[in-house]
Coordinates of N, CA and C in Angstrom, one line a residue:
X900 N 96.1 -97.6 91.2 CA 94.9 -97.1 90.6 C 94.7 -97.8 89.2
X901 N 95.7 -98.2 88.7 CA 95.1 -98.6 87.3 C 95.0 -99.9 87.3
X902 N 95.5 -100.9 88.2 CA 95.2 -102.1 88.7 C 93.3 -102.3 88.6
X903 N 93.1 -101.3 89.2 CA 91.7 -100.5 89.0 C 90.8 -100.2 88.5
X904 N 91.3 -100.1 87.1 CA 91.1 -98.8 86.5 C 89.3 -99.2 85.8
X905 N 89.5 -100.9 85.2 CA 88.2 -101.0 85.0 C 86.9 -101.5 85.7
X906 N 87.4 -101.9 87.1 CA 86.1 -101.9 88.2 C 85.8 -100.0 88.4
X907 N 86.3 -99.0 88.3 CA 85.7 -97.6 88.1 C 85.7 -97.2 86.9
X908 N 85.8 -97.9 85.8 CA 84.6 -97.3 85.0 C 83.7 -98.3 84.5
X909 N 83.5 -98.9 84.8 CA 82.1 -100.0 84.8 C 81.5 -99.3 85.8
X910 N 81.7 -98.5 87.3 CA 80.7 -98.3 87.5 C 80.3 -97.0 87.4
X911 N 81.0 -96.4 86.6 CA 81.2 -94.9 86.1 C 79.9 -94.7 85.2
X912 N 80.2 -95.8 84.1 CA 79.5 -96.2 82.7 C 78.0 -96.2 83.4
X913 N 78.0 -97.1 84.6 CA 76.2 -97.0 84.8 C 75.8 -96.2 85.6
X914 N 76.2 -95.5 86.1 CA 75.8 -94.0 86.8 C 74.9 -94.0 85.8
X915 N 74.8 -93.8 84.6 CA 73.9 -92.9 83.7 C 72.9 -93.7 83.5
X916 N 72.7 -95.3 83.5 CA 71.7 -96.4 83.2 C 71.0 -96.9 84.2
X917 N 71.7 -96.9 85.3 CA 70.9 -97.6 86.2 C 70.6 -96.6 87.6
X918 N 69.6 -97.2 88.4 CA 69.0 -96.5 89.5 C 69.3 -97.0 90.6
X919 N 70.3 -98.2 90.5 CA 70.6 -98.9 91.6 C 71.6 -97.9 92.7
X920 N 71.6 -96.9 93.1 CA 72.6 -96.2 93.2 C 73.0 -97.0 94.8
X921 N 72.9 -97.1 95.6 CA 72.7 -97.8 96.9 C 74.1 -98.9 96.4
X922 N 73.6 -100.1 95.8 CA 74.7 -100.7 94.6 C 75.9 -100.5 94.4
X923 N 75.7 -99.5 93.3 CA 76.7 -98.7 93.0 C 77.7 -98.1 93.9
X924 N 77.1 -97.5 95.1 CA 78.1 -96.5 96.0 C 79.0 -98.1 97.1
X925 N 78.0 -98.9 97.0 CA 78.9 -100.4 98.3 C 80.1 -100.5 96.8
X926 N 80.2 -101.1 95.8 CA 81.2 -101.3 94.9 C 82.1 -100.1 94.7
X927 N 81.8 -99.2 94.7 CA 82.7 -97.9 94.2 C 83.1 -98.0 96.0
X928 N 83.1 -97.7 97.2 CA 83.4 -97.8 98.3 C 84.6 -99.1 98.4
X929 N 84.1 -100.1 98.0 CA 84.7 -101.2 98.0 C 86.1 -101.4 97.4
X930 N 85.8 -100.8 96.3 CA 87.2 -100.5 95.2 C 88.2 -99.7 95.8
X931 N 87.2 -98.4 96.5 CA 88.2 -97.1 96.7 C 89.3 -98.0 97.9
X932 N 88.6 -99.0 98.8 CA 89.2 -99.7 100.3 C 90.5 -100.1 99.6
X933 N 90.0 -101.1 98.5 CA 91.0 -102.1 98.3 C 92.4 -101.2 97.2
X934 N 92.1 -100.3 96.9 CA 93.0 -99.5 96.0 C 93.6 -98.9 97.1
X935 N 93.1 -98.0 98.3 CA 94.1 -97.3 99.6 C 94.7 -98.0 99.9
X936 N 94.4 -99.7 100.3 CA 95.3 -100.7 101.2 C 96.2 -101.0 100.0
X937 N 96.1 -101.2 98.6 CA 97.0 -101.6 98.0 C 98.3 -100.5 98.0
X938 N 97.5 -98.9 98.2 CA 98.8 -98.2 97.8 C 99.7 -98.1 99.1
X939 N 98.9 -98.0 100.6 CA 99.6 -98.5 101.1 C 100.6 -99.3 101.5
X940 N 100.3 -100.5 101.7 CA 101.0 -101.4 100.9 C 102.1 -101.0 100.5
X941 N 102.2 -100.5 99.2 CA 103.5 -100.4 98.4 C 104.2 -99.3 99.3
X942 N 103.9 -98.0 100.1 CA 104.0 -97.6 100.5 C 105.3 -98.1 101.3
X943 N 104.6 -98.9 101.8 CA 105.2 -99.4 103.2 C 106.2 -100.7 102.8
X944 N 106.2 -101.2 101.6 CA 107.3 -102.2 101.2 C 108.7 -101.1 100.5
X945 N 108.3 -100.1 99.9 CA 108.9 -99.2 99.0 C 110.2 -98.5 100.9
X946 N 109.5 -98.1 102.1 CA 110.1 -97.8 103.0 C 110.6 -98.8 103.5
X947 N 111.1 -100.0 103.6 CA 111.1 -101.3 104.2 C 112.5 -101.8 103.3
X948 N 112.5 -101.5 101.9 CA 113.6 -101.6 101.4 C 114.5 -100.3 101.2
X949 N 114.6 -99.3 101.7 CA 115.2 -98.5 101.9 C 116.5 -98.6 102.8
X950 N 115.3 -99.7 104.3 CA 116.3 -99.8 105.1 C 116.8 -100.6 105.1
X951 N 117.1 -101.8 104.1 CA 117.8 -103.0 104.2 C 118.8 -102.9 104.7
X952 N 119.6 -103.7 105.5 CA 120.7 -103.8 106.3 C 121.9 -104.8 105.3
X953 N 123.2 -104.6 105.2 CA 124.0 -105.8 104.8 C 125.7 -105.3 105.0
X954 N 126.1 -105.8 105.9 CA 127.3 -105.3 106.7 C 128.1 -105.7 105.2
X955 N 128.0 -106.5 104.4 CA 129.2 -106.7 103.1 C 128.9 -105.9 102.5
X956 N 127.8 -104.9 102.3 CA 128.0 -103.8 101.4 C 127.8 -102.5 101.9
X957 N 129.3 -101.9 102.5 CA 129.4 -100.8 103.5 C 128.7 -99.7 102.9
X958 N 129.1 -99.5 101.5 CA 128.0 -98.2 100.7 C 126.7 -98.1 101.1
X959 N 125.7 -99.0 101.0 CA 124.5 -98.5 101.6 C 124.2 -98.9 103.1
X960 N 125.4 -99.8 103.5 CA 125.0 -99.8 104.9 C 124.9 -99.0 106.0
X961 N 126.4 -98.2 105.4 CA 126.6 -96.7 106.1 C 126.0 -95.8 106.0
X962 N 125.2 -95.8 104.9 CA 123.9 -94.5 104.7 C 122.9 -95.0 105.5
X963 N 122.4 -96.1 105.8 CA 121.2 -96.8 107.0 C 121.6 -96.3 108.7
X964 N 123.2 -96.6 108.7 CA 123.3 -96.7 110.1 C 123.5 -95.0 110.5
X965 N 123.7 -94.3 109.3 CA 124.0 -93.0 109.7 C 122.6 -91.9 109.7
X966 N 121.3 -92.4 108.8 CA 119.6 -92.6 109.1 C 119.4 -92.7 110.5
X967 N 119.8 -94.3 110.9 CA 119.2 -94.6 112.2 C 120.3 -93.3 113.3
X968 N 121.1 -93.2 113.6 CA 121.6 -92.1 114.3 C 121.0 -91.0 114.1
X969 N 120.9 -90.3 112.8 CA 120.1 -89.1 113.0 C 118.7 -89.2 113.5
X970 N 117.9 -90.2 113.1 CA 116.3 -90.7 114.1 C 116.4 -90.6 115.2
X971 N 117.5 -91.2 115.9 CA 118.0 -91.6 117.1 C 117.9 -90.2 117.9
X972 N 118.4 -89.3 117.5 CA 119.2 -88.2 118.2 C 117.3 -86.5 117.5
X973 N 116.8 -87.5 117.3 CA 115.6 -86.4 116.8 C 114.7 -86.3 118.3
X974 N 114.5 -84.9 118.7 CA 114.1 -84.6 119.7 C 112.5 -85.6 120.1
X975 N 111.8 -85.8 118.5 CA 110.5 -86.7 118.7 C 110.9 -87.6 118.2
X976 N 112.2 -88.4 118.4 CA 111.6 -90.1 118.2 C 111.2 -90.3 119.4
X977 N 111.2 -89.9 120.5 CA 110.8 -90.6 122.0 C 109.4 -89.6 122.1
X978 N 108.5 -90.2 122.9 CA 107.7 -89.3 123.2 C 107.2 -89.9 125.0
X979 N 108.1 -88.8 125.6 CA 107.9 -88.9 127.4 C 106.5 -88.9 128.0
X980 N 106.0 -90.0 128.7 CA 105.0 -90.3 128.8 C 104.3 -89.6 130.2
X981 N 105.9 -89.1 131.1 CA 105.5 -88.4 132.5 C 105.5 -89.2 133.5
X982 N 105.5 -90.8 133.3 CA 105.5 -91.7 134.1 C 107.1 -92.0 133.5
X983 N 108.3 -91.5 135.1 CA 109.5 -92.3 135.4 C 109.8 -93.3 134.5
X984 N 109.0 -94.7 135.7 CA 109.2 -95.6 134.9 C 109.1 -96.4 133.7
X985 N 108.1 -96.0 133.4 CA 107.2 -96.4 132.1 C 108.4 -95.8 130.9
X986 N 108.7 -94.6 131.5 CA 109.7 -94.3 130.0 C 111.1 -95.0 130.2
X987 N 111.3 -95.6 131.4 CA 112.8 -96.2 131.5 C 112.5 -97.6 131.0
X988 N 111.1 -98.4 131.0 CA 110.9 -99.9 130.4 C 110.7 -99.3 129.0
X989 N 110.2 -98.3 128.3 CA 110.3 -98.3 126.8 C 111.7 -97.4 126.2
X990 N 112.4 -97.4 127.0 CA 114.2 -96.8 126.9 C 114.3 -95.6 126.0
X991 N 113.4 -94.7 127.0 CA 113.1 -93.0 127.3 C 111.6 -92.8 126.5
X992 N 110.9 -93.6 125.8 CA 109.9 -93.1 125.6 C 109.0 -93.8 125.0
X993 N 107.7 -93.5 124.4 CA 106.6 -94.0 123.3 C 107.8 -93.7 122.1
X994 N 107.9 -95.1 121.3 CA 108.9 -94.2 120.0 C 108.1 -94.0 118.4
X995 N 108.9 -93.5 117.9 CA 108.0 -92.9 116.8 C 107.9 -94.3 115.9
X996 N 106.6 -94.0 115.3 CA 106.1 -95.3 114.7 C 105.9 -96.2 114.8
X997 N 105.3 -96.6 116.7 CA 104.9 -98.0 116.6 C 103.6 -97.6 117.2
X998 N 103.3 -99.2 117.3 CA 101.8 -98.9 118.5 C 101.7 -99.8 119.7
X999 N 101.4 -99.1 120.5 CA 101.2 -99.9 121.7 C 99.7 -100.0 122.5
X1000 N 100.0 -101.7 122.8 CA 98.5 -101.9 123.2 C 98.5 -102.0 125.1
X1001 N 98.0 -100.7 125.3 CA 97.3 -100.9 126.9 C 96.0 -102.3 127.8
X1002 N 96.1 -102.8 128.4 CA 95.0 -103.9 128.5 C 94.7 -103.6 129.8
X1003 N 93.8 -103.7 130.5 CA 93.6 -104.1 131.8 C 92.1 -104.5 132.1
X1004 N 91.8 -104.8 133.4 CA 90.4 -105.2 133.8 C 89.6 -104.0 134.1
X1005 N 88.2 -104.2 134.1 CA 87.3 -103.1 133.6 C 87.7 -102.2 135.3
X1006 N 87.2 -100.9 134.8 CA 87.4 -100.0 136.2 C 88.9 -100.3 136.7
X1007 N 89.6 -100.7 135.8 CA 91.4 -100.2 136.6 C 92.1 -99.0 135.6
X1008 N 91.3 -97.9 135.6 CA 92.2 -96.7 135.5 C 92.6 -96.5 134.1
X1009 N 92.2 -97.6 133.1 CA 92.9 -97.7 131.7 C 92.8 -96.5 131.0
X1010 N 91.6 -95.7 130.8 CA 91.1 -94.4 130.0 C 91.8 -93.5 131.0
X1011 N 91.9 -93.3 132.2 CA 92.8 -92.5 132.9 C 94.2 -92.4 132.4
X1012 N 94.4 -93.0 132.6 CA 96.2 -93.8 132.3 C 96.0 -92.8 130.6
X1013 N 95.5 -93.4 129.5 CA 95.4 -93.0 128.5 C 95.7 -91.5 128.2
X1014 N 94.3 -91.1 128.8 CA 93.9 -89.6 128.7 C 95.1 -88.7 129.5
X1015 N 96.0 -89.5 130.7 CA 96.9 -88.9 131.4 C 97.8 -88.7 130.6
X1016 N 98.5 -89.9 129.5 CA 99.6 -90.0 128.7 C 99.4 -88.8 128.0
X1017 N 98.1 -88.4 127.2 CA 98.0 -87.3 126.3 C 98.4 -86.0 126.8
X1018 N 97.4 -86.1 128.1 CA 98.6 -84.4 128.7 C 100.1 -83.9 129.3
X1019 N 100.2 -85.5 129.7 CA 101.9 -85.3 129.7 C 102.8 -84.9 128.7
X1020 N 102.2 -85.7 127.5 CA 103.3 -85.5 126.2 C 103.3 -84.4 126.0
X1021 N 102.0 -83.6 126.2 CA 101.8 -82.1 125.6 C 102.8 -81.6 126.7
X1022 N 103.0 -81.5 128.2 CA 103.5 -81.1 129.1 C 105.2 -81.1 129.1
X1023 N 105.1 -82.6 128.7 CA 107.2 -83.2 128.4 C 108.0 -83.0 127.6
X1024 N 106.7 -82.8 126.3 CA 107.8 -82.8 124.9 C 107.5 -81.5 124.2
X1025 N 108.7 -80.7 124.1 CA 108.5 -79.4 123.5 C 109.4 -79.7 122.1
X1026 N 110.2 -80.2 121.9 CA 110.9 -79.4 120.7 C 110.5 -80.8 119.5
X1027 N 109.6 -80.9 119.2 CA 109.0 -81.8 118.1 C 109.7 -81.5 117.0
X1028 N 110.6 -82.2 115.9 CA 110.5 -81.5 114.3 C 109.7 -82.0 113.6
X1029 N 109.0 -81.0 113.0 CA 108.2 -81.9 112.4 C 107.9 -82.0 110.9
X1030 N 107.3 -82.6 110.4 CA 107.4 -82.6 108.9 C 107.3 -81.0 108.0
X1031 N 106.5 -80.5 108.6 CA 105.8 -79.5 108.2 C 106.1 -78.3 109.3
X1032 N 107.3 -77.7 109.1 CA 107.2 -76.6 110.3 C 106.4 -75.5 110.4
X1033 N 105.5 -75.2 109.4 CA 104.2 -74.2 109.6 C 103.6 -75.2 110.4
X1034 N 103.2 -76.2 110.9 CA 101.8 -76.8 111.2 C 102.2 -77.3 113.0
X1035 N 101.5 -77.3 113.8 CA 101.6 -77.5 115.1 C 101.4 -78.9 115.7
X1036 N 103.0 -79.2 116.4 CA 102.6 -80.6 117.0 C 101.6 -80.9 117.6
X1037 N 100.6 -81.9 117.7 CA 99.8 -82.5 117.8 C 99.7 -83.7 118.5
X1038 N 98.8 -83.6 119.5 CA 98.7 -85.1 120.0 C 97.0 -85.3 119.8
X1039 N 96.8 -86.0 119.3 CA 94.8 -86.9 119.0 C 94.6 -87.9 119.7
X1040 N 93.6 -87.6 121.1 CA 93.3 -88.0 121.8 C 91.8 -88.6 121.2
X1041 N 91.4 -90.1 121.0 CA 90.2 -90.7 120.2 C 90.0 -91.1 121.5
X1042 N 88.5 -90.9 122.3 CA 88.0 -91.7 122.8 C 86.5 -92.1 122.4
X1043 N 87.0 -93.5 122.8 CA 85.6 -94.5 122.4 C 84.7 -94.8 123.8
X1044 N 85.1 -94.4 125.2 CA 85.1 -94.9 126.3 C 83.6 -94.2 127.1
X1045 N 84.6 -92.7 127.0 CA 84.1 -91.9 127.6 C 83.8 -90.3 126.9
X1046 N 82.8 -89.7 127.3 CA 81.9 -88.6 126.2 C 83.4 -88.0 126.6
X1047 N 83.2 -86.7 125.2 CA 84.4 -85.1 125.9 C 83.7 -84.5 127.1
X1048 N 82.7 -84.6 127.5 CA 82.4 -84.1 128.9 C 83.3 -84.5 129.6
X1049 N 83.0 -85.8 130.3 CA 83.5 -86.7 130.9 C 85.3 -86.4 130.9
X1050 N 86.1 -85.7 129.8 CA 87.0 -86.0 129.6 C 87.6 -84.9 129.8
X1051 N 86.8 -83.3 129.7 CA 87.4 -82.5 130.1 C 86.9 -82.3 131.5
X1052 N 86.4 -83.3 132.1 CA 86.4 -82.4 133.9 C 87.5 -83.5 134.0
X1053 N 87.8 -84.4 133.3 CA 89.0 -85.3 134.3 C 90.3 -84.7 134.1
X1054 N 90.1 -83.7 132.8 CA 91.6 -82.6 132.7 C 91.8 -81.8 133.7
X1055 N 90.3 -80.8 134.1 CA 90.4 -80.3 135.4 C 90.4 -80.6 136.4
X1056 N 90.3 -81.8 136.3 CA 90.6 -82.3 138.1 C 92.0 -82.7 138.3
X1057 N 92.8 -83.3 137.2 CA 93.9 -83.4 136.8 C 94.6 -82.5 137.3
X1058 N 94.8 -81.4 137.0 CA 95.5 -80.1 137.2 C 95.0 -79.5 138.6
X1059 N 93.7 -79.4 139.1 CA 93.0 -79.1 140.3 C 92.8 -79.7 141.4
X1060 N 92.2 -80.5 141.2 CA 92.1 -81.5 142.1 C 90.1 -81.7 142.5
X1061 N 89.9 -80.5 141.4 CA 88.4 -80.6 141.6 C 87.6 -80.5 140.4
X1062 N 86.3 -80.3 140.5 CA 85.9 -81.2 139.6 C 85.5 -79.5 138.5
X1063 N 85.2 -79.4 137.0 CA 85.3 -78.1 136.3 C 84.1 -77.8 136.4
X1064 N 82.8 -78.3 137.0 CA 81.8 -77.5 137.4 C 81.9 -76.3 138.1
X1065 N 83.1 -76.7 139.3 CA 83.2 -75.5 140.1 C 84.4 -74.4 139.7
X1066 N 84.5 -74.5 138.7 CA 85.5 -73.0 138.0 C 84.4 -71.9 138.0
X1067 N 85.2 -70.6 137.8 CA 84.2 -69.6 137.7 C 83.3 -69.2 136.2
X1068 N 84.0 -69.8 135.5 CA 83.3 -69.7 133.8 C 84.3 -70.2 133.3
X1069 N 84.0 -70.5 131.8 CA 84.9 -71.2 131.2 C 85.9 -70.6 130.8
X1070 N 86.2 -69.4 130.5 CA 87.7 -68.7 130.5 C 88.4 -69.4 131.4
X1071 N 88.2 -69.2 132.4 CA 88.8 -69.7 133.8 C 89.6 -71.2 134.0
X1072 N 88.6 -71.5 133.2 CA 88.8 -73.2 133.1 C 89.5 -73.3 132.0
X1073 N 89.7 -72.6 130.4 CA 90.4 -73.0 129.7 C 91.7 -72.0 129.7
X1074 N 91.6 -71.7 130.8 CA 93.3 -70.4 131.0 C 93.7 -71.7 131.5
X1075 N 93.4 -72.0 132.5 CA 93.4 -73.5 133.8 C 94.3 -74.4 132.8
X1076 N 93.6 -75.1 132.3 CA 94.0 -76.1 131.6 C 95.1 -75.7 130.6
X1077 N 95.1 -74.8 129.6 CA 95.8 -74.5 128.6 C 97.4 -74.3 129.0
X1078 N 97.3 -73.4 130.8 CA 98.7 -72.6 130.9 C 98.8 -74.3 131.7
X1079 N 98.4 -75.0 132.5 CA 99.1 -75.7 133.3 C 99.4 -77.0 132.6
X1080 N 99.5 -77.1 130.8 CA 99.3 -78.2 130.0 C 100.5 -77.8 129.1
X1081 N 100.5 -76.4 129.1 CA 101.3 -75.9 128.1 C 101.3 -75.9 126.9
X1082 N 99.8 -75.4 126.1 CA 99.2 -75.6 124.9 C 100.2 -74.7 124.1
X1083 N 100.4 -73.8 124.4 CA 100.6 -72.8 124.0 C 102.4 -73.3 122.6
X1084 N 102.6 -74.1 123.2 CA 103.7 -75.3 122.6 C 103.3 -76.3 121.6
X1085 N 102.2 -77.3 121.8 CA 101.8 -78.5 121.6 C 99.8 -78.3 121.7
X1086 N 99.8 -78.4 121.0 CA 98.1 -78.6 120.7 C 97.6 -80.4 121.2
X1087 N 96.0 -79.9 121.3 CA 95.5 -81.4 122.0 C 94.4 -81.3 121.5
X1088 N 93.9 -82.4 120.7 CA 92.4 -82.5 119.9 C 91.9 -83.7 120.5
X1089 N 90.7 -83.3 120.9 CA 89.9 -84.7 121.7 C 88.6 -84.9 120.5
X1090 N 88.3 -86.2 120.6 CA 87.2 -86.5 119.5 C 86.5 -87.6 120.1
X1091 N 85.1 -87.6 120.6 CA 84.3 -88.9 120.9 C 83.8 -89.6 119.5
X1092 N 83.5 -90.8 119.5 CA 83.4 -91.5 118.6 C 82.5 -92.5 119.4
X1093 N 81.3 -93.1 119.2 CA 80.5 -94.4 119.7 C 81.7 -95.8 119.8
X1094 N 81.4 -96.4 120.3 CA 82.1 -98.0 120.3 C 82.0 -98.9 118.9
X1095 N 83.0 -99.0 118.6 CA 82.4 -99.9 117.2 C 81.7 -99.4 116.1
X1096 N 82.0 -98.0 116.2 CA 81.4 -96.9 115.0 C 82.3 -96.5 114.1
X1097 N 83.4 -96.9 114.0 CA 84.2 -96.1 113.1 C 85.4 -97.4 112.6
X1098 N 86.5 -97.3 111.5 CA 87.2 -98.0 111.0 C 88.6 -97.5 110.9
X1099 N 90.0 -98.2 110.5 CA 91.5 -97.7 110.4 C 91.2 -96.7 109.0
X1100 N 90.3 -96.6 108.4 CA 89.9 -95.9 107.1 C 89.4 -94.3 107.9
X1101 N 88.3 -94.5 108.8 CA 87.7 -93.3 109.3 C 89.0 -92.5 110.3
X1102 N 89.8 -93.2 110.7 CA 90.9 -92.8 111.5 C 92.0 -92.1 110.6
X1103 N 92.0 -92.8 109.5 CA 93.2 -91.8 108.3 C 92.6 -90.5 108.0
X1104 N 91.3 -90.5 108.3 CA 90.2 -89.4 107.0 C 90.3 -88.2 108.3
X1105 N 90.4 -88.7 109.4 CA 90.6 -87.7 110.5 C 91.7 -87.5 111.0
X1106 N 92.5 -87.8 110.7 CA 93.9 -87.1 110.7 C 93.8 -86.5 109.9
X1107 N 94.1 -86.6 108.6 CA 93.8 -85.9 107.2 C 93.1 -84.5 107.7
X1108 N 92.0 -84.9 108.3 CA 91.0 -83.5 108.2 C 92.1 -82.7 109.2
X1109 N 92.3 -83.6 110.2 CA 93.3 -82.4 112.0 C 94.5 -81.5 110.7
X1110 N 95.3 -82.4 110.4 CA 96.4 -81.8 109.4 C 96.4 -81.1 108.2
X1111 N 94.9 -80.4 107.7 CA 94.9 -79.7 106.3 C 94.4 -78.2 107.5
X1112 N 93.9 -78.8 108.8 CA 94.1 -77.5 109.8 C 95.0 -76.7 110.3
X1113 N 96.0 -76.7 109.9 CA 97.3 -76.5 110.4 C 97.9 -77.3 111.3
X1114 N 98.0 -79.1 111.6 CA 98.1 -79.3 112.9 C 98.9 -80.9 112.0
X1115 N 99.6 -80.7 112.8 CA 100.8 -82.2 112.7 C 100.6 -83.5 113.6
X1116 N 99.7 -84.5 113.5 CA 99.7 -85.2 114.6 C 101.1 -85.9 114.5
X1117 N 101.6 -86.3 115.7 CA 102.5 -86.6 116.6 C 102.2 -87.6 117.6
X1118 N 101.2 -88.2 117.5 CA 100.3 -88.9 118.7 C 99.4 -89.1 118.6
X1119 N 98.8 -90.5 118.8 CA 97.4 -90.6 118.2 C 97.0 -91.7 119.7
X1120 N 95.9 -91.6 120.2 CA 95.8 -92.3 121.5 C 94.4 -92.7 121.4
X1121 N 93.8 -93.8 120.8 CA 91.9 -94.6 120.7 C 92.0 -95.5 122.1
X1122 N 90.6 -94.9 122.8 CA 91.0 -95.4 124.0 C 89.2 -96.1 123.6
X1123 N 89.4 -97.4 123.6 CA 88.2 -98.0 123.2 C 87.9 -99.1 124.2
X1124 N 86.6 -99.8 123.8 CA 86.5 -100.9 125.1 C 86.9 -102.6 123.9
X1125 N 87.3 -103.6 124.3 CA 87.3 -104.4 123.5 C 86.7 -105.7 124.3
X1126 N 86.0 -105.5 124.9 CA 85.3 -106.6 125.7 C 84.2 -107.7 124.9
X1127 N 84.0 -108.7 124.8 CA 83.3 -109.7 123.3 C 82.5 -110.5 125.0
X1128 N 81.2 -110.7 124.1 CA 80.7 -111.3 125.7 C 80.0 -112.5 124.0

């Protein structure tokens, strides 16, 4: 921020002089970007030397290897996907802190596959620790693909085998879903979003918002289209 400090108040100072406000809000936006990526940034070099590795100096090497064991042995560094195999090629699971990119050709099941991963984890993984033990694991389901209509009859057909028009009311349908997902453990927030409407900036601001709700994400799943014609 104080790298900063005089592109916000130069545009502080003309708030009061000028009318350009339109102006004003692209630079003050602009600043706020490049000041989050920078603290990031430090963020993420500040964690990165933490872990340095150096077998000739057992003092901190032994505090790293005895880190990675305890991560190792934490009930959420793996997150079970429900597919066998899939968690035997990622050696037991989705692991904590990476990201993985799904690909396939249009109409092969990709938003299925996705949308499936989200209710298994809620299904497979019970004992999360999580940062914040008042606040509830979480999995954030982003889709860019398909509406939440679209996404909650594919939950109930999931579980059913038919489609959630034909439930008897929606109690019915969200008893359905809830007990055969096992909410009652693990929470699941779905969000539509247009294609190419939103940024890694609007993605932080919405986590932020899920987690000042009481809710820990654990899982974050944007099922988008990336097709360039």
């Amino acid at each position: 921020m104080y790298k900063y400090r005089a592109e916000f108040k130069d545009i502080f100072n003309e708030l009061d002089s000028s009318d350009n406000f339109e102006n004003l809000n692209a630079r003050f936006i602009s600043t706020i970007e490049r000041a989050f990526s920078d603290v990031k940034n430090a963020k993420a070099d500040s964690e990165c030397v933490i872990n340095d590795f150096d077998m000739c100096d057992w003092t901190k090497s032994e505090s790293v290897v005895k880190r990675t064991i305890e991560d190792l042995n934490k009930p959420n560094n793996k997150i079970k996907t429900g597919i066998k195999m899939l968690n035997n090629m990622l050696n037991g699971g989705l692991e904590c802190g990476r990201l993985y990119l799904v690909c396939g050709v249009p109409k092969s099941f990709k938003s299925g596959t996705l949308l499936n991963i989200c209710l298994w984890a809620c299904k497979y993984n019970k004992n999360f620790i999580l940062k914040d033990p008042k606040k509830k694991p979480t999995i954030f389901y982003l889709t860019q693909e398909n509406s939440v209509k679209e996404t909650i009859d594919r939950m109930y057909f999931h579980l059913t085998g038919k489609s959630i028009k034909e439930a008897e009311n929606e109690r019915e349908a969200m008893e359905v879903i809830s007990k055969g997902l096992g909410f009652e453990n693990v929470n699941l927030i779905i969000r539509y979003r247009p294609n190419k409407s939103i940024s890694t900036l609007d993605l932080d601001a919405m986590i932020d918002e899920i987690e000042a709700d009481g809710n820990e994400v654990v899982l974050l799943v944007q099922d988008l289209s990336l097709i360039h014609i």
